[in-house]
Amino acid sequence: VAAPFAVSSISITGTQSAQFSQTNTCPSSLAPKATCTISVKFRPTSTGNKSATLVVAPTGATARSVALSGTGK
């Protein structure tokens, strides 16, 4: 029997993290086979390539990360 996935935090990290924002529907405890949505917006404040990392940190387990990138025009 699988245990619930306990979400400790969801954040955007990196030196250009302010260029990105996130909203999510994830509860603090996600049941097995349940889903939640994490939406990321890119709103650059200057031109050029931007990057950051979306980090999902579960309680008592290794964090998972996704690279984010965009180009400000």
JSON list of N, CA and C in Angstrom, two decimals:
[
{"chain": "A", "resi": 1, "resn": "VAL", "atom": "N", "xyz": [0.85, -1.18, 0.00]},
{"chain": "A", "resi": 1, "resn": "VAL", "atom": "CA", "xyz": [0.00, 0.00, 0.00]},
{"chain": "A", "resi": 1, "resn": "VAL", "atom": "C", "xyz": [0.90, 1.24, 0.00]},
{"chain": "A", "resi": 2, "resn": "ALA", "atom": "N", "xyz": [0.69, 2.11, -0.95]},
{"chain": "A", "resi": 2, "resn": "ALA", "atom": "CA", "xyz": [1.49, 3.33, -1.05]},
{"chain": "A", "resi": 2, "resn": "ALA", "atom": "C", "xyz": [1.05, 4.36, -0.01]},
{"chain": "A", "resi": 3, "resn": "ALA", "atom": "N", "xyz": [2.02, 5.08, 0.49]},
{"chain": "A", "resi": 3, "resn": "ALA", "atom": "CA", "xyz": [1.74, 6.14, 1.46]},
{"chain": "A", "resi": 3, "resn": "ALA", "atom": "C", "xyz": [1.46, 7.45, 0.74]},
{"chain": "A", "resi": 4, "resn": "PRO", "atom": "N", "xyz": [0.76, 8.36, 1.40]},
{"chain": "A", "resi": 4, "resn": "PRO", "atom": "CA", "xyz": [0.55, 9.69, 0.79]},
{"chain": "A", "resi": 4, "resn": "PRO", "atom": "C", "xyz": [1.89, 10.40, 0.58]},
{"chain": "A", "resi": 5, "resn": "PHE", "atom": "N", "xyz": [1.92, 11.28, -0.39]},
{"chain": "A", "resi": 5, "resn": "PHE", "atom": "CA", "xyz": [3.10, 12.09, -0.70]},
{"chain": "A", "resi": 5, "resn": "PHE", "atom": "C", "xyz": [2.95, 13.40, 0.06]},
{"chain": "A", "resi": 6, "resn": "ALA", "atom": "N", "xyz": [3.80, 13.62, 1.05]},
{"chain": "A", "resi": 6, "resn": "ALA", "atom": "CA", "xyz": [3.72, 14.83, 1.87]},
{"chain": "A", "resi": 6, "resn": "ALA", "atom": "C", "xyz": [4.54, 15.94, 1.24]},
{"chain": "A", "resi": 7, "resn": "VAL", "atom": "N", "xyz": [3.90, 17.00, 0.82]},
{"chain": "A", "resi": 7, "resn": "VAL", "atom": "CA", "xyz": [4.57, 18.13, 0.17]},
{"chain": "A", "resi": 7, "resn": "VAL", "atom": "C", "xyz": [4.99, 19.14, 1.23]},
{"chain": "A", "resi": 8, "resn": "SER", "atom": "N", "xyz": [6.29, 19.30, 1.38]},
{"chain": "A", "resi": 8, "resn": "SER", "atom": "CA", "xyz": [6.83, 20.25, 2.35]},
{"chain": "A", "resi": 8, "resn": "SER", "atom": "C", "xyz": [6.80, 21.67, 1.77]},
{"chain": "A", "resi": 9, "resn": "SER", "atom": "N", "xyz": [7.26, 21.82, 0.51]},
{"chain": "A", "resi": 9, "resn": "SER", "atom": "CA", "xyz": [7.25, 23.13, -0.13]},
{"chain": "A", "resi": 9, "resn": "SER", "atom": "C", "xyz": [7.34, 23.00, -1.65]},
{"chain": "A", "resi": 10, "resn": "ILE", "atom": "N", "xyz": [6.87, 24.04, -2.32]},
{"chain": "A", "resi": 10, "resn": "ILE", "atom": "CA", "xyz": [7.01, 24.18, -3.76]},
{"chain": "A", "resi": 10, "resn": "ILE", "atom": "C", "xyz": [7.53, 25.59, -3.97]},
{"chain": "A", "resi": 11, "resn": "SER", "atom": "N", "xyz": [8.70, 25.70, -4.62]},
{"chain": "A", "resi": 11, "resn": "SER", "atom": "CA", "xyz": [9.32, 27.02, -4.75]},
{"chain": "A", "resi": 11, "resn": "SER", "atom": "C", "xyz": [10.07, 27.14, -6.07]},
{"chain": "A", "resi": 12, "resn": "ILE", "atom": "N", "xyz": [10.41, 28.38, -6.40]},
{"chain": "A", "resi": 12, "resn": "ILE", "atom": "CA", "xyz": [11.26, 28.66, -7.55]},
{"chain": "A", "resi": 12, "resn": "ILE", "atom": "C", "xyz": [12.54, 29.27, -7.01]},
{"chain": "A", "resi": 13, "resn": "THR", "atom": "N", "xyz": [13.67, 28.68, -7.39]},
{"chain": "A", "resi": 13, "resn": "THR", "atom": "CA", "xyz": [14.96, 29.10, -6.87]},
{"chain": "A", "resi": 13, "resn": "THR", "atom": "C", "xyz": [15.88, 29.55, -8.00]},
{"chain": "A", "resi": 14, "resn": "GLY", "atom": "N", "xyz": [16.96, 30.19, -7.64]},
{"chain": "A", "resi": 14, "resn": "GLY", "atom": "CA", "xyz": [17.96, 30.63, -8.61]},
{"chain": "A", "resi": 14, "resn": "GLY", "atom": "C", "xyz": [18.07, 32.14, -8.62]},
{"chain": "A", "resi": 15, "resn": "THR", "atom": "N", "xyz": [19.13, 32.64, -9.22]},
{"chain": "A", "resi": 15, "resn": "THR", "atom": "CA", "xyz": [19.39, 34.08, -9.22]},
{"chain": "A", "resi": 15, "resn": "THR", "atom": "C", "xyz": [18.36, 34.87, -10.02]},
{"chain": "A", "resi": 16, "resn": "GLN", "atom": "N", "xyz": [17.66, 34.22, -10.95]},
{"chain": "A", "resi": 16, "resn": "GLN", "atom": "CA", "xyz": [16.64, 34.90, -11.75]},
{"chain": "A", "resi": 16, "resn": "GLN", "atom": "C", "xyz": [15.23, 34.41, -11.41]},
{"chain": "A", "resi": 17, "resn": "SER", "atom": "N", "xyz": [15.06, 33.89, -10.20]},
{"chain": "A", "resi": 17, "resn": "SER", "atom": "CA", "xyz": [13.76, 33.34, -9.81]},
{"chain": "A", "resi": 17, "resn": "SER", "atom": "C", "xyz": [12.64, 34.37, -9.81]},
{"chain": "A", "resi": 18, "resn": "ALA", "atom": "N", "xyz": [12.97, 35.65, -9.62]},
{"chain": "A", "resi": 18, "resn": "ALA", "atom": "CA", "xyz": [11.94, 36.70, -9.61]},
{"chain": "A", "resi": 18, "resn": "ALA", "atom": "C", "xyz": [11.27, 36.87, -10.98]},
{"chain": "A", "resi": 19, "resn": "GLN", "atom": "N", "xyz": [11.88, 36.33, -12.03]},
{"chain": "A", "resi": 19, "resn": "GLN", "atom": "CA", "xyz": [11.31, 36.41, -13.37]},
{"chain": "A", "resi": 19, "resn": "GLN", "atom": "C", "xyz": [10.17, 35.41, -13.57]},
{"chain": "A", "resi": 20, "resn": "PHE", "atom": "N", "xyz": [10.01, 34.49, -12.63]},
{"chain": "A", "resi": 20, "resn": "PHE", "atom": "CA", "xyz": [9.02, 33.41, -12.71]},
{"chain": "A", "resi": 20, "resn": "PHE", "atom": "C", "xyz": [8.15, 33.43, -11.46]},
{"chain": "A", "resi": 21, "resn": "SER", "atom": "N", "xyz": [6.93, 32.94, -11.59]},
{"chain": "A", "resi": 21, "resn": "SER", "atom": "CA", "xyz": [6.07, 32.77, -10.41]},
{"chain": "A", "resi": 21, "resn": "SER", "atom": "C", "xyz": [5.31, 31.45, -10.58]},
{"chain": "A", "resi": 22, "resn": "GLN", "atom": "N", "xyz": [4.83, 30.91, -9.46]},
{"chain": "A", "resi": 22, "resn": "GLN", "atom": "CA", "xyz": [4.09, 29.65, -9.53]},
{"chain": "A", "resi": 22, "resn": "GLN", "atom": "C", "xyz": [2.86, 29.72, -8.66]},
{"chain": "A", "resi": 23, "resn": "THR", "atom": "N", "xyz": [1.83, 29.01, -9.09]},
{"chain": "A", "resi": 23, "resn": "THR", "atom": "CA", "xyz": [0.65, 28.75, -8.27]},
{"chain": "A", "resi": 23, "resn": "THR", "atom": "C", "xyz": [0.43, 27.24, -8.35]},
{"chain": "A", "resi": 24, "resn": "ASN", "atom": "N", "xyz": [-0.22, 26.68, -7.34]},
{"chain": "A", "resi": 24, "resn": "ASN", "atom": "CA", "xyz": [-0.44, 25.24, -7.38]},
{"chain": "A", "resi": 24, "resn": "ASN", "atom": "C", "xyz": [-1.70, 24.87, -6.62]},
{"chain": "A", "resi": 25, "resn": "THR", "atom": "N", "xyz": [-2.20, 23.68, -6.94]},
{"chain": "A", "resi": 25, "resn": "THR", "atom": "CA", "xyz": [-3.38, 23.13, -6.28]},
{"chain": "A", "resi": 25, "resn": "THR", "atom": "C", "xyz": [-3.01, 21.96, -5.37]},
{"chain": "A", "resi": 26, "resn": "CYS", "atom": "N", "xyz": [-1.74, 21.86, -5.02]},
{"chain": "A", "resi": 26, "resn": "CYS", "atom": "CA", "xyz": [-1.24, 20.72, -4.27]},
{"chain": "A", "resi": 26, "resn": "CYS", "atom": "C", "xyz": [-1.55, 20.85, -2.77]},
{"chain": "A", "resi": 27, "resn": "PRO", "atom": "N", "xyz": [-2.19, 19.84, -2.21]},
{"chain": "A", "resi": 27, "resn": "PRO", "atom": "CA", "xyz": [-2.41, 19.85, -0.76]},
{"chain": "A", "resi": 27, "resn": "PRO", "atom": "C", "xyz": [-1.12, 19.47, -0.05]},
{"chain": "A", "resi": 28, "resn": "SER", "atom": "N", "xyz": [-1.10, 19.60, 1.26]},
{"chain": "A", "resi": 28, "resn": "SER", "atom": "CA", "xyz": [0.11, 19.24, 2.01]},
{"chain": "A", "resi": 28, "resn": "SER", "atom": "C", "xyz": [0.33, 17.73, 2.03]},
{"chain": "A", "resi": 29, "resn": "SER", "atom": "N", "xyz": [-0.72, 16.96, 1.76]},
{"chain": "A", "resi": 29, "resn": "SER", "atom": "CA", "xyz": [-0.60, 15.50, 1.67]},
{"chain": "A", "resi": 29, "resn": "SER", "atom": "C", "xyz": [-1.39, 15.03, 0.45]},
{"chain": "A", "resi": 30, "resn": "LEU", "atom": "N", "xyz": [-0.68, 14.45, -0.51]},
{"chain": "A", "resi": 30, "resn": "LEU", "atom": "CA", "xyz": [-1.28, 14.00, -1.76]},
{"chain": "A", "resi": 30, "resn": "LEU", "atom": "C", "xyz": [-1.44, 12.48, -1.72]},
{"chain": "A", "resi": 31, "resn": "ALA", "atom": "N", "xyz": [-2.67, 12.02, -1.82]},
{"chain": "A", "resi": 31, "resn": "ALA", "atom": "CA", "xyz": [-2.97, 10.58, -1.75]},
{"chain": "A", "resi": 31, "resn": "ALA", "atom": "C", "xyz": [-2.37, 9.84, -2.96]},
{"chain": "A", "resi": 32, "resn": "PRO", "atom": "N", "xyz": [-2.09, 8.55, -2.81]},
{"chain": "A", "resi": 32, "resn": "PRO", "atom": "CA", "xyz": [-1.59, 7.76, -3.94]},
{"chain": "A", "resi": 32, "resn": "PRO", "atom": "C", "xyz": [-2.54, 7.87, -5.14]},
{"chain": "A", "resi": 33, "resn": "LYS", "atom": "N", "xyz": [-1.99, 8.03, -6.32]},
{"chain": "A", "resi": 33, "resn": "LYS", "atom": "CA", "xyz": [-2.70, 8.16, -7.59]},
{"chain": "A", "resi": 33, "resn": "LYS", "atom": "C", "xyz": [-3.49, 9.46, -7.73]},
{"chain": "A", "resi": 34, "resn": "ALA", "atom": "N", "xyz": [-3.41, 10.34, -6.74]},
{"chain": "A", "resi": 34, "resn": "ALA", "atom": "CA", "xyz": [-4.05, 11.64, -6.85]},
{"chain": "A", "resi": 34, "resn": "ALA", "atom": "C", "xyz": [-3.14, 12.57, -7.64]},
{"chain": "A", "resi": 35, "resn": "THR", "atom": "N", "xyz": [-3.68, 13.66, -8.12]},
{"chain": "A", "resi": 35, "resn": "THR", "atom": "CA", "xyz": [-2.90, 14.63, -8.88]},
{"chain": "A", "resi": 35, "resn": "THR", "atom": "C", "xyz": [-3.11, 16.04, -8.32]},
{"chain": "A", "resi": 36, "resn": "CYS", "atom": "N", "xyz": [-2.17, 16.90, -8.67]},
{"chain": "A", "resi": 36, "resn": "CYS", "atom": "CA", "xyz": [-2.32, 18.32, -8.41]},
{"chain": "A", "resi": 36, "resn": "CYS", "atom": "C", "xyz": [-1.62, 19.04, -9.56]},
{"chain": "A", "resi": 37, "resn": "THR", "atom": "N", "xyz": [-1.90, 20.31, -9.69]},
{"chain": "A", "resi": 37, "resn": "THR", "atom": "CA", "xyz": [-1.36, 21.09, -10.80]},
{"chain": "A", "resi": 37, "resn": "THR", "atom": "C", "xyz": [-0.45, 22.19, -10.28]},
{"chain": "A", "resi": 38, "resn": "ILE", "atom": "N", "xyz": [0.72, 22.33, -10.93]},
{"chain": "A", "resi": 38, "resn": "ILE", "atom": "CA", "xyz": [1.62, 23.43, -10.65]},
{"chain": "A", "resi": 38, "resn": "ILE", "atom": "C", "xyz": [1.72, 24.24, -11.94]},
{"chain": "A", "resi": 39, "resn": "SER", "atom": "N", "xyz": [1.34, 25.51, -11.87]},
{"chain": "A", "resi": 39, "resn": "SER", "atom": "CA", "xyz": [1.40, 26.41, -13.03]},
{"chain": "A", "resi": 39, "resn": "SER", "atom": "C", "xyz": [2.51, 27.41, -12.83]},
{"chain": "A", "resi": 40, "resn": "VAL", "atom": "N", "xyz": [3.30, 27.62, -13.88]},
{"chain": "A", "resi": 40, "resn": "VAL", "atom": "CA", "xyz": [4.42, 28.56, -13.81]},
{"chain": "A", "resi": 40, "resn": "VAL", "atom": "C", "xyz": [4.20, 29.65, -14.85]},
{"chain": "A", "resi": 41, "resn": "LYS", "atom": "N", "xyz": [4.40, 30.92, -14.42]},
{"chain": "A", "resi": 41, "resn": "LYS", "atom": "CA", "xyz": [4.32, 32.06, -15.34]},
{"chain": "A", "resi": 41, "resn": "LYS", "atom": "C", "xyz": [5.70, 32.68, -15.46]},
{"chain": "A", "resi": 42, "resn": "PHE", "atom": "N", "xyz": [6.00, 33.12, -16.67]},
{"chain": "A", "resi": 42, "resn": "PHE", "atom": "CA", "xyz": [7.26, 33.81, -16.95]},
{"chain": "A", "resi": 42, "resn": "PHE", "atom": "C", "xyz": [6.92, 35.26, -17.26]},
{"chain": "A", "resi": 43, "resn": "ARG", "atom": "N", "xyz": [7.44, 36.17, -16.43]},
{"chain": "A", "resi": 43, "resn": "ARG", "atom": "CA", "xyz": [7.21, 37.60, -16.63]},
{"chain": "A", "resi": 43, "resn": "ARG", "atom": "C", "xyz": [8.55, 38.32, -16.50]},
{"chain": "A", "resi": 44, "resn": "PRO", "atom": "N", "xyz": [9.28, 38.37, -17.61]},
{"chain": "A", "resi": 44, "resn": "PRO", "atom": "CA", "xyz": [10.62, 38.97, -17.55]},
{"chain": "A", "resi": 44, "resn": "PRO", "atom": "C", "xyz": [10.55, 40.48, -17.32]},
{"chain": "A", "resi": 45, "resn": "THR", "atom": "N", "xyz": [11.50, 40.99, -16.58]},
{"chain": "A", "resi": 45, "resn": "THR", "atom": "CA", "xyz": [11.59, 42.42, -16.31]},
{"chain": "A", "resi": 45, "resn": "THR", "atom": "C", "xyz": [12.66, 43.10, -17.16]},
{"chain": "A", "resi": 46, "resn": "SER", "atom": "N", "xyz": [13.37, 42.29, -17.97]},
{"chain": "A", "resi": 46, "resn": "SER", "atom": "CA", "xyz": [14.40, 42.82, -18.87]},
{"chain": "A", "resi": 46, "resn": "SER", "atom": "C", "xyz": [14.58, 41.84, -20.02]},
{"chain": "A", "resi": 47, "resn": "THR", "atom": "N", "xyz": [15.33, 42.26, -21.03]},
{"chain": "A", "resi": 47, "resn": "THR", "atom": "CA", "xyz": [15.58, 41.40, -22.18]},
{"chain": "A", "resi": 47, "resn": "THR", "atom": "C", "xyz": [16.63, 40.35, -21.86]},
{"chain": "A", "resi": 48, "resn": "GLY", "atom": "N", "xyz": [16.68, 39.31, -22.68]},
{"chain": "A", "resi": 48, "resn": "GLY", "atom": "CA", "xyz": [17.71, 38.29, -22.55]},
{"chain": "A", "resi": 48, "resn": "GLY", "atom": "C", "xyz": [17.21, 36.98, -21.98]},
{"chain": "A", "resi": 49, "resn": "ASN", "atom": "N", "xyz": [18.11, 36.01, -21.97]},
{"chain": "A", "resi": 49, "resn": "ASN", "atom": "CA", "xyz": [17.77, 34.68, -21.47]},
{"chain": "A", "resi": 49, "resn": "ASN", "atom": "C", "xyz": [17.67, 34.68, -19.96]},
{"chain": "A", "resi": 50, "resn": "LYS", "atom": "N", "xyz": [16.67, 34.00, -19.45]},
{"chain": "A", "resi": 50, "resn": "LYS", "atom": "CA", "xyz": [16.43, 33.89, -18.01]},
{"chain": "A", "resi": 50, "resn": "LYS", "atom": "C", "xyz": [16.28, 32.42, -17.66]},
{"chain": "A", "resi": 51, "resn": "SER", "atom": "N", "xyz": [16.71, 32.05, -16.46]},
{"chain": "A", "resi": 51, "resn": "SER", "atom": "CA", "xyz": [16.53, 30.66, -16.02]},
{"chain": "A", "resi": 51, "resn": "SER", "atom": "C", "xyz": [16.37, 30.61, -14.51]},
{"chain": "A", "resi": 52, "resn": "ALA", "atom": "N", "xyz": [15.71, 29.56, -14.06]},
{"chain": "A", "resi": 52, "resn": "ALA", "atom": "CA", "xyz": [15.49, 29.31, -12.64]},
{"chain": "A", "resi": 52, "resn": "ALA", "atom": "C", "xyz": [15.15, 27.83, -12.50]},
{"chain": "A", "resi": 53, "resn": "THR", "atom": "N", "xyz": [14.83, 27.40, -11.31]},
{"chain": "A", "resi": 53, "resn": "THR", "atom": "CA", "xyz": [14.50, 26.00, -11.06]},
{"chain": "A", "resi": 53, "resn": "THR", "atom": "C", "xyz": [13.24, 25.92, -10.20]},
{"chain": "A", "resi": 54, "resn": "LEU", "atom": "N", "xyz": [12.29, 25.11, -10.64]},
{"chain": "A", "resi": 54, "resn": "LEU", "atom": "CA", "xyz": [11.11, 24.80, -9.85]},
{"chain": "A", "resi": 54, "resn": "LEU", "atom": "C", "xyz": [11.46, 23.60, -8.97]},
{"chain": "A", "resi": 55, "resn": "VAL", "atom": "N", "xyz": [11.28, 23.75, -7.65]},
{"chain": "A", "resi": 55, "resn": "VAL", "atom": "CA", "xyz": [11.65, 22.69, -6.72]},
{"chain": "A", "resi": 55, "resn": "VAL", "atom": "C", "xyz": [10.42, 22.25, -5.92]},
{"chain": "A", "resi": 56, "resn": "VAL", "atom": "N", "xyz": [10.13, 20.94, -5.97]},
{"chain": "A", "resi": 56, "resn": "VAL", "atom": "CA", "xyz": [9.07, 20.34, -5.16]},
{"chain": "A", "resi": 56, "resn": "VAL", "atom": "C", "xyz": [9.78, 19.52, -4.08]},
{"chain": "A", "resi": 57, "resn": "ALA", "atom": "N", "xyz": [9.61, 19.95, -2.84]},
{"chain": "A", "resi": 57, "resn": "ALA", "atom": "CA", "xyz": [10.30, 19.29, -1.73]},
{"chain": "A", "resi": 57, "resn": "ALA", "atom": "C", "xyz": [9.31, 18.50, -0.89]},
{"chain": "A", "resi": 58, "resn": "PRO", "atom": "N", "xyz": [9.39, 17.17, -0.95]},
{"chain": "A", "resi": 58, "resn": "PRO", "atom": "CA", "xyz": [8.54, 16.36, -0.10]},
{"chain": "A", "resi": 58, "resn": "PRO", "atom": "C", "xyz": [9.13, 16.22, 1.30]},
{"chain": "A", "resi": 59, "resn": "THR", "atom": "N", "xyz": [8.32, 15.92, 2.25]},
{"chain": "A", "resi": 59, "resn": "THR", "atom": "CA", "xyz": [8.79, 15.69, 3.61]},
{"chain": "A", "resi": 59, "resn": "THR", "atom": "C", "xyz": [9.50, 14.34, 3.68]},
{"chain": "A", "resi": 60, "resn": "GLY", "atom": "N", "xyz": [10.74, 14.33, 4.13]},
{"chain": "A", "resi": 60, "resn": "GLY", "atom": "CA", "xyz": [11.47, 13.09, 4.33]},
{"chain": "A", "resi": 60, "resn": "GLY", "atom": "C", "xyz": [11.93, 12.38, 3.08]},
{"chain": "A", "resi": 61, "resn": "ALA", "atom": "N", "xyz": [12.01, 13.08, 1.95]},
{"chain": "A", "resi": 61, "resn": "ALA", "atom": "CA", "xyz": [12.47, 12.46, 0.71]},
{"chain": "A", "resi": 61, "resn": "ALA", "atom": "C", "xyz": [13.27, 13.48, -0.10]},
{"chain": "A", "resi": 62, "resn": "THR", "atom": "N", "xyz": [13.88, 13.02, -1.16]},
{"chain": "A", "resi": 62, "resn": "THR", "atom": "CA", "xyz": [14.68, 13.88, -2.02]},
{"chain": "A", "resi": 62, "resn": "THR", "atom": "C", "xyz": [13.79, 14.82, -2.83]},
{"chain": "A", "resi": 63, "resn": "ALA", "atom": "N", "xyz": [14.17, 16.09, -2.87]},
{"chain": "A", "resi": 63, "resn": "ALA", "atom": "CA", "xyz": [13.43, 17.08, -3.66]},
{"chain": "A", "resi": 63, "resn": "ALA", "atom": "C", "xyz": [13.53, 16.76, -5.14]},
{"chain": "A", "resi": 64, "resn": "ARG", "atom": "N", "xyz": [12.51, 17.13, -5.87]},
{"chain": "A", "resi": 64, "resn": "ARG", "atom": "CA", "xyz": [12.48, 16.98, -7.33]},
{"chain": "A", "resi": 64, "resn": "ARG", "atom": "C", "xyz": [12.54, 18.37, -7.93]},
{"chain": "A", "resi": 65, "resn": "SER", "atom": "N", "xyz": [13.25, 18.51, -9.05]},
{"chain": "A", "resi": 65, "resn": "SER", "atom": "CA", "xyz": [13.37, 19.84, -9.64]},
{"chain": "A", "resi": 65, "resn": "SER", "atom": "C", "xyz": [13.16, 19.79, -11.15]},
{"chain": "A", "resi": 66, "resn": "VAL", "atom": "N", "xyz": [12.74, 20.94, -11.67]},
{"chain": "A", "resi": 66, "resn": "VAL", "atom": "CA", "xyz": [12.53, 21.12, -13.11]},
{"chain": "A", "resi": 66, "resn": "VAL", "atom": "C", "xyz": [13.18, 22.42, -13.51]},
{"chain": "A", "resi": 67, "resn": "ALA", "atom": "N", "xyz": [13.99, 22.39, -14.57]},
{"chain": "A", "resi": 67, "resn": "ALA", "atom": "CA", "xyz": [14.63, 23.61, -15.06]},
{"chain": "A", "resi": 67, "resn": "ALA", "atom": "C", "xyz": [13.60, 24.47, -15.78]},
{"chain": "A", "resi": 68, "resn": "LEU", "atom": "N", "xyz": [13.66, 25.77, -15.53]},
{"chain": "A", "resi": 68, "resn": "LEU", "atom": "CA", "xyz": [12.79, 26.75, -16.18]},
{"chain": "A", "resi": 68, "resn": "LEU", "atom": "C", "xyz": [13.65, 27.69, -17.02]},
{"chain": "A", "resi": 69, "resn": "SER", "atom": "N", "xyz": [13.17, 28.09, -18.18]},
{"chain": "A", "resi": 69, "resn": "SER", "atom": "CA", "xyz": [13.91, 29.07, -18.98]},
{"chain": "A", "resi": 69, "resn": "SER", "atom": "C", "xyz": [12.95, 29.87, -19.84]},
{"chain": "A", "resi": 70, "resn": "GLY", "atom": "N", "xyz": [13.37, 31.04, -20.20]},
{"chain": "A", "resi": 70, "resn": "GLY", "atom": "CA", "xyz": [12.58, 31.90, -21.07]},
{"chain": "A", "resi": 70, "resn": "GLY", "atom": "C", "xyz": [13.47, 33.02, -21.58]},
{"chain": "A", "resi": 71, "resn": "THR", "atom": "N", "xyz": [12.97, 33.74, -22.57]},
{"chain": "A", "resi": 71, "resn": "THR", "atom": "CA", "xyz": [13.73, 34.85, -23.14]},
{"chain": "A", "resi": 71, "resn": "THR", "atom": "C", "xyz": [12.89, 36.11, -23.07]},
{"chain": "A", "resi": 72, "resn": "GLY", "atom": "N", "xyz": [13.41, 37.12, -22.38]},
{"chain": "A", "resi": 72, "resn": "GLY", "atom": "CA", "xyz": [12.74, 38.41, -22.33]},
{"chain": "A", "resi": 72, "resn": "GLY", "atom": "C", "xyz": [13.00, 39.19, -23.59]},
{"chain": "A", "resi": 73, "resn": "LYS", "atom": "N", "xyz": [11.95, 39.80, -24.13]},
{"chain": "A", "resi": 73, "resn": "LYS", "atom": "CA", "xyz": [12.10, 40.55, -25.39]},
{"chain": "A", "resi": 73, "resn": "LYS", "atom": "C", "xyz": [11.81, 42.01, -25.18]}
]
